[in-house]
Short mmCIF file of C-alpha atoms in Angstrom, two decimals:
data_model
loop_
_atom_site.label_atom_id
_atom_site.label_comp_id
_atom_site.label_asym_id
_atom_site.label_seq_id
_atom_site.Cartn_x
_atom_site.Cartn_y
_atom_site.Cartn_z
CA MET A 24 94.31 10.60 -121.38
CA LYS A 25 90.65 10.76 -122.15
CA ARG A 26 88.11 8.01 -122.59
CA LYS A 27 85.21 7.92 -124.93
CA LEU A 28 82.21 10.23 -124.70
CA VAL A 29 79.10 8.61 -123.33
CA TYR A 30 75.88 9.41 -125.14
CA ILE A 31 73.46 7.36 -123.08
CA VAL A 32 72.10 7.55 -119.59
CA SER A 33 72.10 3.88 -118.67
CA LEU A 34 75.47 2.18 -119.03
CA LEU A 35 75.71 -1.28 -117.59
CA LEU A 36 78.07 -3.25 -119.78
CA ALA A 37 79.29 -6.71 -119.03
CA GLY A 38 81.35 -9.36 -120.75
CA LEU A 39 83.72 -12.26 -120.23
CA PHE A 40 86.47 -13.18 -122.67
CA PHE A 41 86.73 -16.92 -123.13
CA PHE A 42 90.37 -17.12 -124.07
CA GLY A 43 91.85 -16.37 -120.65
CA ASN A 44 94.22 -13.81 -119.22
CA GLN A 45 96.62 -11.86 -121.36
CA VAL A 46 99.58 -10.87 -119.24
CA ASP A 47 102.67 -9.86 -121.17
CA ALA A 48 104.70 -8.42 -118.31
CA ALA A 49 104.22 -8.52 -114.55
CA ASN A 50 100.77 -9.39 -113.20
CA THR A 51 97.95 -6.91 -113.73
CA ASP A 52 96.38 -7.54 -110.32
CA MET A 53 95.32 -3.95 -109.74
CA VAL A 54 94.55 -0.95 -111.92
CA ASP A 55 94.19 2.64 -110.76
CA VAL A 56 91.95 5.15 -112.50
CA SER A 57 91.06 8.81 -112.24
CA ASN A 58 89.53 11.63 -114.26
CA HIS A 59 92.36 11.10 -116.74
CA ASN A 60 90.67 7.83 -117.71
CA GLY A 61 87.17 9.28 -117.82
CA TYR A 62 84.04 7.47 -116.71
CA MET A 63 84.77 3.75 -116.63
CA THR A 64 81.96 1.31 -117.40
CA ALA A 65 81.17 -2.04 -115.84
CA SER A 66 82.05 -3.61 -119.18
CA ASN A 67 85.54 -2.07 -119.06
CA PHE A 68 86.12 -3.54 -115.64
CA VAL A 69 84.61 -6.95 -116.45
CA ASP A 70 86.96 -7.16 -119.43
CA MET A 71 89.91 -6.31 -117.20
CA ARG A 72 88.80 -8.89 -114.67
CA ASN A 73 88.28 -11.78 -117.06
CA ASN A 74 90.85 -11.12 -119.78
CA TYR A 75 93.73 -9.73 -117.72
CA GLY A 76 93.28 -11.02 -114.19
CA VAL A 77 92.56 -7.65 -112.58
CA LYS A 78 91.27 -8.16 -109.05
CA SER A 79 91.18 -4.65 -107.63
CA VAL A 80 90.57 -1.07 -108.71
CA VAL A 81 91.85 2.07 -106.99
CA THR A 82 90.06 5.24 -108.04
CA LYS A 83 91.13 8.78 -107.22
CA ILE A 84 88.90 10.44 -104.64
CA SER A 85 90.53 13.77 -103.87
CA GLU A 86 93.57 15.99 -103.73
CA GLY A 87 94.64 18.31 -100.93
CA THR A 88 91.54 19.93 -99.46
CA TYR A 89 90.36 21.50 -102.70
CA TYR A 90 89.80 18.88 -105.39
CA HIS A 91 87.17 16.15 -105.66
CA ASP A 92 87.59 13.74 -108.57
CA TYR A 93 84.30 13.89 -110.45
CA THR A 94 84.64 10.32 -111.80
CA ALA A 95 85.03 8.65 -108.40
CA ALA A 96 81.37 7.81 -107.68
CA ASN A 97 80.90 6.35 -111.16
CA ASN A 98 84.08 4.31 -111.00
CA ILE A 99 83.19 2.93 -107.58
CA SER A 100 79.74 1.77 -108.68
CA THR A 101 80.89 0.29 -111.99
CA ALA A 102 83.83 -1.54 -110.42
CA GLN A 103 81.45 -3.02 -107.85
CA ALA A 104 79.02 -4.01 -110.61
CA ALA A 105 81.90 -5.85 -112.28
CA GLY A 106 82.64 -7.75 -109.07
CA LEU A 107 85.99 -6.11 -108.38
CA TYR A 108 87.38 -4.95 -105.07
CA ILE A 109 87.26 -1.17 -105.06
CA ASN A 110 89.59 1.16 -103.18
CA GLY A 111 90.35 4.87 -103.33
CA TYR A 112 93.34 7.15 -103.21
CA HIS A 113 93.98 10.70 -102.08
CA TYR A 114 96.75 12.78 -103.63
CA ALA A 115 98.48 14.22 -100.57
CA LYS A 116 99.73 17.80 -100.32
CA TYR A 117 100.17 17.89 -96.54
CA LYS A 118 103.32 19.16 -94.86
CA THR A 119 102.23 19.00 -91.22
CA GLU A 120 100.23 16.60 -89.06
CA ALA A 121 97.38 19.10 -88.82
CA GLN A 122 97.24 19.37 -92.60
CA ALA A 123 97.33 15.57 -92.90
CA ILE A 124 94.34 15.29 -90.57
CA ALA A 125 92.45 17.95 -92.52
CA GLU A 126 93.15 16.16 -95.79
CA ALA A 127 92.05 12.84 -94.28
CA ASP A 128 88.77 14.43 -93.18
CA TYR A 129 88.29 15.85 -96.66
CA ALA A 130 89.08 12.54 -98.37
CA GLY A 131 87.06 10.44 -95.95
CA THR A 132 83.98 12.61 -96.26
CA LEU A 133 84.09 12.56 -100.06
CA ALA A 134 84.75 8.82 -100.15
CA LYS A 135 81.61 8.26 -98.08
CA GLN A 136 79.60 10.46 -100.44
CA ASP A 137 80.97 8.60 -103.45
CA GLY A 138 80.00 5.22 -102.03
CA LEU A 139 83.41 3.76 -101.21
CA PRO A 140 82.50 0.76 -99.03
CA VAL A 141 83.54 0.44 -95.42
CA GLY A 142 86.61 -1.78 -95.19
CA ALA A 143 88.07 -0.50 -98.45
CA VAL A 144 91.53 1.05 -98.58
CA LEU A 145 91.89 4.82 -98.89
CA VAL A 146 95.51 5.32 -99.88
CA ALA A 147 97.66 8.37 -99.28
CA ASP A 148 99.45 9.10 -102.56
CA VAL A 149 102.60 10.79 -101.26
CA GLU A 150 104.86 12.00 -104.05
CA ASP A 151 104.23 15.73 -104.47
CA GLY A 152 107.28 17.86 -105.17
CA SER A 153 106.23 20.41 -102.56
CA GLN A 154 106.97 17.79 -99.87
CA GLU A 155 110.61 17.41 -100.91
CA GLY A 156 112.14 19.54 -98.15
CA ILE A 157 110.23 18.01 -95.23
CA THR A 158 112.26 15.89 -92.82
CA ARG A 159 111.79 12.15 -92.83
CA SER A 160 110.56 12.12 -89.24
CA GLN A 161 107.98 14.80 -90.02
CA MET A 162 106.73 12.91 -93.06
CA ASP A 163 106.48 9.73 -90.99
CA ALA A 164 104.33 11.63 -88.50
CA ASN A 165 102.23 13.17 -91.26
CA ASN A 166 101.54 9.83 -92.91
CA ALA A 167 100.63 8.25 -89.58
CA ALA A 168 98.25 11.13 -88.80
CA PHE A 169 96.51 10.72 -92.16
CA MET A 170 96.06 6.97 -91.76
CA ASN A 171 94.85 7.22 -88.18
CA GLN A 172 92.26 9.81 -89.16
CA ILE A 173 91.09 7.81 -92.17
CA ALA A 174 90.38 4.88 -89.87
CA LYS A 175 87.66 6.96 -88.20
CA TYR A 176 85.70 6.80 -91.46
CA GLY A 177 85.84 3.01 -91.52
CA TYR A 178 88.62 2.77 -94.08
CA ARG A 179 91.96 1.07 -93.99
CA SER A 180 94.91 3.02 -95.34
CA ASP A 181 98.31 2.64 -96.92
CA VAL A 182 100.98 4.84 -98.51
CA TYR A 183 101.70 4.94 -102.21
CA THR A 184 104.95 6.50 -103.36
CA MET A 185 107.72 6.24 -105.92
CA GLY A 186 110.62 3.90 -105.44
CA SER A 187 113.13 6.70 -104.94
CA TRP A 188 111.16 7.99 -101.94
CA ILE A 189 110.65 4.75 -100.05
CA ASN A 190 112.69 4.77 -96.84
CA ASN A 191 114.37 7.94 -98.09
CA LYS A 192 111.72 10.62 -97.71
CA PHE A 193 109.82 8.53 -95.15
CA HIS A 194 109.77 4.98 -93.79
CA VAL A 195 107.63 2.22 -95.26
CA LYS A 196 107.63 -0.97 -93.22
CA ASP A 197 107.74 -4.40 -94.78
CA GLY A 198 104.24 -5.73 -95.35
CA THR A 199 102.91 -2.22 -96.05
CA GLY A 200 103.18 0.28 -98.87
CA TRP A 201 102.44 0.40 -102.57
CA VAL A 202 105.51 1.37 -104.58
CA ALA A 203 105.84 2.71 -108.14
CA SER A 204 108.92 1.90 -110.18
CA TYR A 205 108.91 1.27 -113.92
CA PRO A 206 111.50 -1.09 -115.45
CA TYR A 207 112.07 -1.26 -119.18
CA ASN A 208 110.75 -4.82 -119.12
CA ALA A 209 108.71 -6.02 -116.13
CA ALA A 210 108.30 -9.61 -117.30
CA GLY A 211 109.21 -12.10 -114.58
CA LYS A 212 110.19 -9.40 -112.09
CA ASN A 213 109.00 -9.12 -108.49
CA TRP A 214 110.24 -5.74 -107.38
CA TYR A 215 109.25 -4.49 -103.92
CA SER A 216 107.89 -7.90 -102.99
CA ALA A 217 108.24 -7.03 -99.30
CA ASN A 218 105.45 -4.47 -99.75
CA ASN A 219 101.74 -4.77 -100.50
CA GLY A 220 102.12 -4.01 -104.17
CA TRP A 221 104.34 -2.80 -106.97
CA GLN A 222 103.10 -0.44 -109.68
CA TRP A 223 105.26 -1.48 -112.60
CA GLY A 224 103.68 0.39 -115.51
CA SER A 225 101.76 3.54 -116.38
CA THR A 226 101.01 3.00 -120.08
CA TYR A 227 99.33 -0.40 -120.06
CA GLN A 228 96.52 -0.86 -122.58
CA PHE A 229 93.50 -3.11 -122.16
CA GLN A 230 91.88 -4.23 -125.37
CA GLY A 231 88.40 -3.56 -124.01
CA SER A 232 89.20 -0.03 -122.79
CA TYR A 233 90.44 3.18 -124.34
CA GLY A 234 93.72 4.78 -123.34
CA ASN A 235 96.63 4.01 -121.01
CA PHE A 236 96.41 2.74 -117.44
CA ASP A 237 98.58 2.37 -114.33
CA VAL A 238 98.87 -1.30 -113.37
CA SER A 239 100.24 -3.05 -110.31
CA GLN A 240 101.29 -6.47 -109.11
CA LEU A 241 100.05 -7.39 -105.63
CA TYR A 242 101.93 -9.45 -103.06
CA THR A 243 99.36 -9.47 -100.24
CA ASN A 244 95.57 -9.42 -99.97
CA PHE A 245 95.55 -5.94 -98.43
CA TYR A 246 93.79 -4.42 -101.46
CA THR A 247 91.39 -7.36 -101.85
CA ALA A 248 90.30 -7.89 -98.25
CA ASP A 249 87.71 -6.71 -95.72
CA GLN A 250 85.14 -5.84 -98.35
CA THR A 251 82.72 -7.96 -100.30
CA ALA A 252 83.09 -8.27 -104.05
CA GLN A 253 79.73 -9.38 -105.40
CA VAL A 254 78.22 -9.39 -108.87
CA ASP A 255 74.50 -8.99 -109.34
CA PRO A 256 73.72 -11.84 -111.79
CA ARG A 257 71.36 -9.50 -113.64
CA ALA A 258 74.26 -7.17 -114.40
CA SER A 259 75.29 -9.38 -117.32
CA ILE A 260 72.09 -8.46 -119.18
CA SER A 261 72.87 -5.42 -121.32
CA ASN A 262 72.10 -3.99 -124.73
CA VAL A 263 74.79 -1.35 -124.86
CA VAL A 264 77.23 -1.48 -127.77
CA SER A 265 80.42 0.55 -128.04
CA VAL A 266 81.75 1.95 -131.28
CA LYS A 267 85.44 1.26 -131.80
CA GLY A 268 87.66 3.83 -130.13
CA ASN A 269 89.63 5.96 -132.59
CA ASP A 270 90.34 9.63 -132.00
CA TYR A 271 90.19 10.52 -135.66
CA LYS A 272 87.31 8.53 -137.09
CA ALA A 273 83.53 8.50 -137.22
CA TYR A 274 81.70 5.39 -138.35
CA ALA A 275 78.89 5.29 -140.92
CA THR A 276 75.43 4.03 -140.06
CA PHE A 277 73.22 2.20 -142.53
CA ASN A 278 69.54 1.60 -143.20
CA SER A 279 67.90 -1.81 -143.24
CA ARG A 280 68.64 -2.14 -146.97
CA GLY A 281 72.35 -1.84 -146.29
CA MET A 282 72.71 1.65 -147.73
CA ALA A 283 74.78 4.23 -145.86
CA ASN A 284 72.81 6.95 -144.14
CA ILE A 285 73.75 10.58 -144.65
CA GLY A 286 74.54 12.77 -141.66
CA THR A 287 74.20 10.06 -139.02
CA ASN A 288 77.80 8.97 -138.57
CA VAL A 289 78.57 7.93 -135.00
CA ILE A 290 81.62 9.22 -133.19
CA SER A 291 84.37 6.74 -132.37
CA GLY A 292 84.35 5.65 -128.77
CA SER A 293 80.65 6.37 -128.24
CA ASP A 294 78.13 4.00 -126.60
CA TRP A 295 74.62 3.21 -127.87
CA ILE A 296 71.64 1.16 -126.75
CA SER A 297 70.74 -1.43 -129.37
CA ALA A 298 67.08 -2.39 -129.77
CA SER A 299 67.81 -5.52 -131.79
CA ILE A 300 70.22 -7.31 -134.10
CA ILE A 301 69.27 -7.82 -137.73
CA ALA A 302 71.06 -9.36 -140.70
CA VAL A 303 72.06 -7.28 -143.72
CA ASN A 304 73.66 -9.48 -146.37
CA ASP A 305 74.09 -12.11 -143.64
CA ARG A 306 76.13 -9.71 -141.50
CA PRO A 307 74.98 -8.65 -138.00
CA TYR A 308 73.92 -5.03 -137.53
CA TYR A 309 72.77 -3.30 -134.33
CA VAL A 310 69.62 -1.18 -134.51
CA ILE A 311 70.47 2.02 -132.64
CA GLY A 312 67.75 4.29 -134.03
CA VAL A 313 64.89 4.50 -136.49
CA ASP A 314 66.26 2.67 -139.55
CA THR A 315 69.71 3.49 -138.21
CA LEU A 316 72.04 0.53 -137.99
CA ILE A 317 75.68 0.14 -137.05
CA PRO A 318 77.59 -2.93 -138.28
CA GLN A 319 78.80 -5.16 -135.50
CA ALA A 320 82.17 -5.08 -137.23
CA SER A 321 82.37 -1.34 -136.40
CA THR A 322 82.01 -1.99 -132.68
CA THR A 323 84.14 -3.47 -129.92
CA PHE A 324 82.07 -6.66 -130.37
CA LYS A 325 83.66 -7.37 -133.74
CA ASP A 326 83.93 -11.17 -134.09
CA LYS A 327 82.66 -11.63 -130.53
CA LEU A 328 79.46 -12.95 -128.99
CA VAL A 329 78.63 -11.87 -125.44
CA ILE A 330 75.86 -13.98 -123.94
CA ASN A 331 73.12 -11.58 -122.84
CA TYR A 332 71.66 -13.54 -119.95
CA ARG A 333 71.90 -13.78 -116.17
CA SER A 334 75.39 -14.78 -115.08
CA ASP A 335 73.99 -17.57 -112.89
CA TYR A 336 72.24 -19.22 -115.85
CA GLY A 337 73.13 -20.24 -119.37
CA VAL A 338 71.53 -20.58 -122.81
CA ASN A 339 71.33 -23.51 -125.18
CA ALA A 340 73.39 -23.91 -128.30
CA TYR A 341 72.17 -25.84 -131.34
CA ASN A 342 73.66 -27.85 -134.16
CA SER A 343 73.12 -27.03 -137.82
CA LYS A 344 69.97 -29.20 -137.87
CA GLY A 345 68.37 -27.15 -135.13
CA GLN A 346 68.85 -29.78 -132.45
CA VAL A 347 69.73 -28.64 -128.96
CA ILE A 348 73.21 -29.59 -127.77
CA LYS A 349 72.96 -31.39 -124.46
CA ASP A 350 74.21 -29.47 -121.41
CA SER A 351 75.35 -26.53 -123.58
CA ASN A 352 73.58 -24.17 -121.19
CA GLN A 353 76.21 -25.14 -118.63
CA THR A 354 78.87 -23.71 -120.95
CA PHE A 355 77.23 -20.63 -122.44
CA LYS A 356 76.63 -18.77 -119.18
CA GLY A 357 75.32 -15.24 -119.11
CA GLY A 358 78.15 -12.73 -119.51
CA SER A 359 80.55 -15.20 -121.11
CA GLU A 360 82.24 -14.14 -124.33
CA TRP A 361 83.00 -16.26 -127.37
CA LYS A 362 84.92 -15.96 -130.59
CA THR A 363 82.65 -15.94 -133.62
CA SER A 364 82.59 -14.74 -137.23
CA ASP A 365 81.13 -11.67 -138.87
CA LYS A 366 78.46 -13.75 -140.57
CA LEU A 367 75.17 -15.06 -139.21
CA THR A 368 73.81 -18.53 -139.91
CA ASN A 369 70.11 -19.33 -140.38
CA VAL A 370 69.58 -22.55 -138.41
CA PRO A 371 66.36 -24.53 -139.18
CA ASN A 372 63.59 -23.96 -136.61
CA ILE A 373 65.88 -21.68 -134.59
CA GLY A 374 66.59 -18.66 -136.81
CA LEU A 375 69.64 -16.47 -137.10
CA CYS A 376 72.56 -17.62 -134.96
CA TYR A 377 76.21 -16.94 -134.23
CA LYS A 378 78.59 -19.82 -134.91
CA VAL A 379 80.72 -20.44 -131.82
CA ALA A 380 82.31 -23.79 -132.66
CA THR A 381 82.14 -26.53 -135.28
CA ASP A 382 78.44 -27.29 -135.73
CA MET A 383 77.51 -25.22 -132.66
CA TYR A 384 75.32 -22.13 -132.87
CA VAL A 385 73.79 -19.64 -130.40
CA PRO A 386 70.63 -17.67 -131.33
CA ILE A 387 71.10 -13.93 -131.83
CA GLN A 388 68.41 -13.12 -129.25
CA TYR A 389 70.88 -14.15 -126.57
CA ALA A 390 73.63 -11.77 -127.76
CA GLN A 391 74.39 -8.46 -126.10
CA GLY A 392 72.69 -5.79 -128.18
CA SER A 393 69.74 -8.01 -129.12
CA GLY A 394 67.25 -6.07 -127.02
CA PHE A 395 66.79 -9.00 -124.63
CA ASN A 396 65.98 -7.76 -121.12
CA GLY A 397 65.63 -11.00 -119.19
#
């Protein structure tokens, strides 16, 4: 699958969804990504973290001794910016111990270049059809050789494989291993609970991201340990807006009078820096160019307010009389996300605001896309 095209140089999206996790099957503790998912943004990962309970990301680093995943460095940095544990995986092609060592050297070197932190896991993805005829003892030796060599680069390691291969093509001890097996309905199931994790789906969709994803339920802290997950509080300040993802649609832009522009439609799935938010017929529009506006309703922020402030601070909300609501800055922290309407309210002495609750309003200058830079 392919993600949206990125039309800007600086992408540092962030957002929290106030309504809590949405888990409709097994837990979405970990998600793995690769070039098939494109360049992931910090906003994608923050959404996964706050709306779905994702704790860890595993991004593809390499394959064999000939392929380097071009999205790895980006995915590592954006996952870290979102405060997630980041790990990597190497698609194994090895058939001998010497080949396993060579592939480990290749993967370890590229992981270092891509910025995978010391202490992260660099997994051997062992499932290639070319390894079918190798004896179990040989595969055990190959996997051990790969993991021992990876340790020299400062990484921990594990083996990922499909359920039909575990303890059949090679041994996977209890307390180790990451196993893929997809039931028709994963709700309430705890398959392979003796291992580190169970990948239970490959077509999971996150509302804040485009396309399908592999998701896993974790049983240990192996993929969330020995590395520091930190969020720079300034990372929640962003003015990037994303047009709704739709393979077959482009969205119209408008001028400040609310009239559609000609020849300036924006491609679905694209990202834009917004200089400010203005009201056209009381509706919020992002200014993405000279007299070029995109309705908020045409973006992934439809009916949402993301507080554009440092994550370690908050902003005040006001009532309809323009009076500050006591201690509201403790609630409306930077990066938090709130349900709102597609209509702005002009609050006396405050100006245009988003309504976030009964008689509670937040000024538009504190919304992502407002142009606020801290």
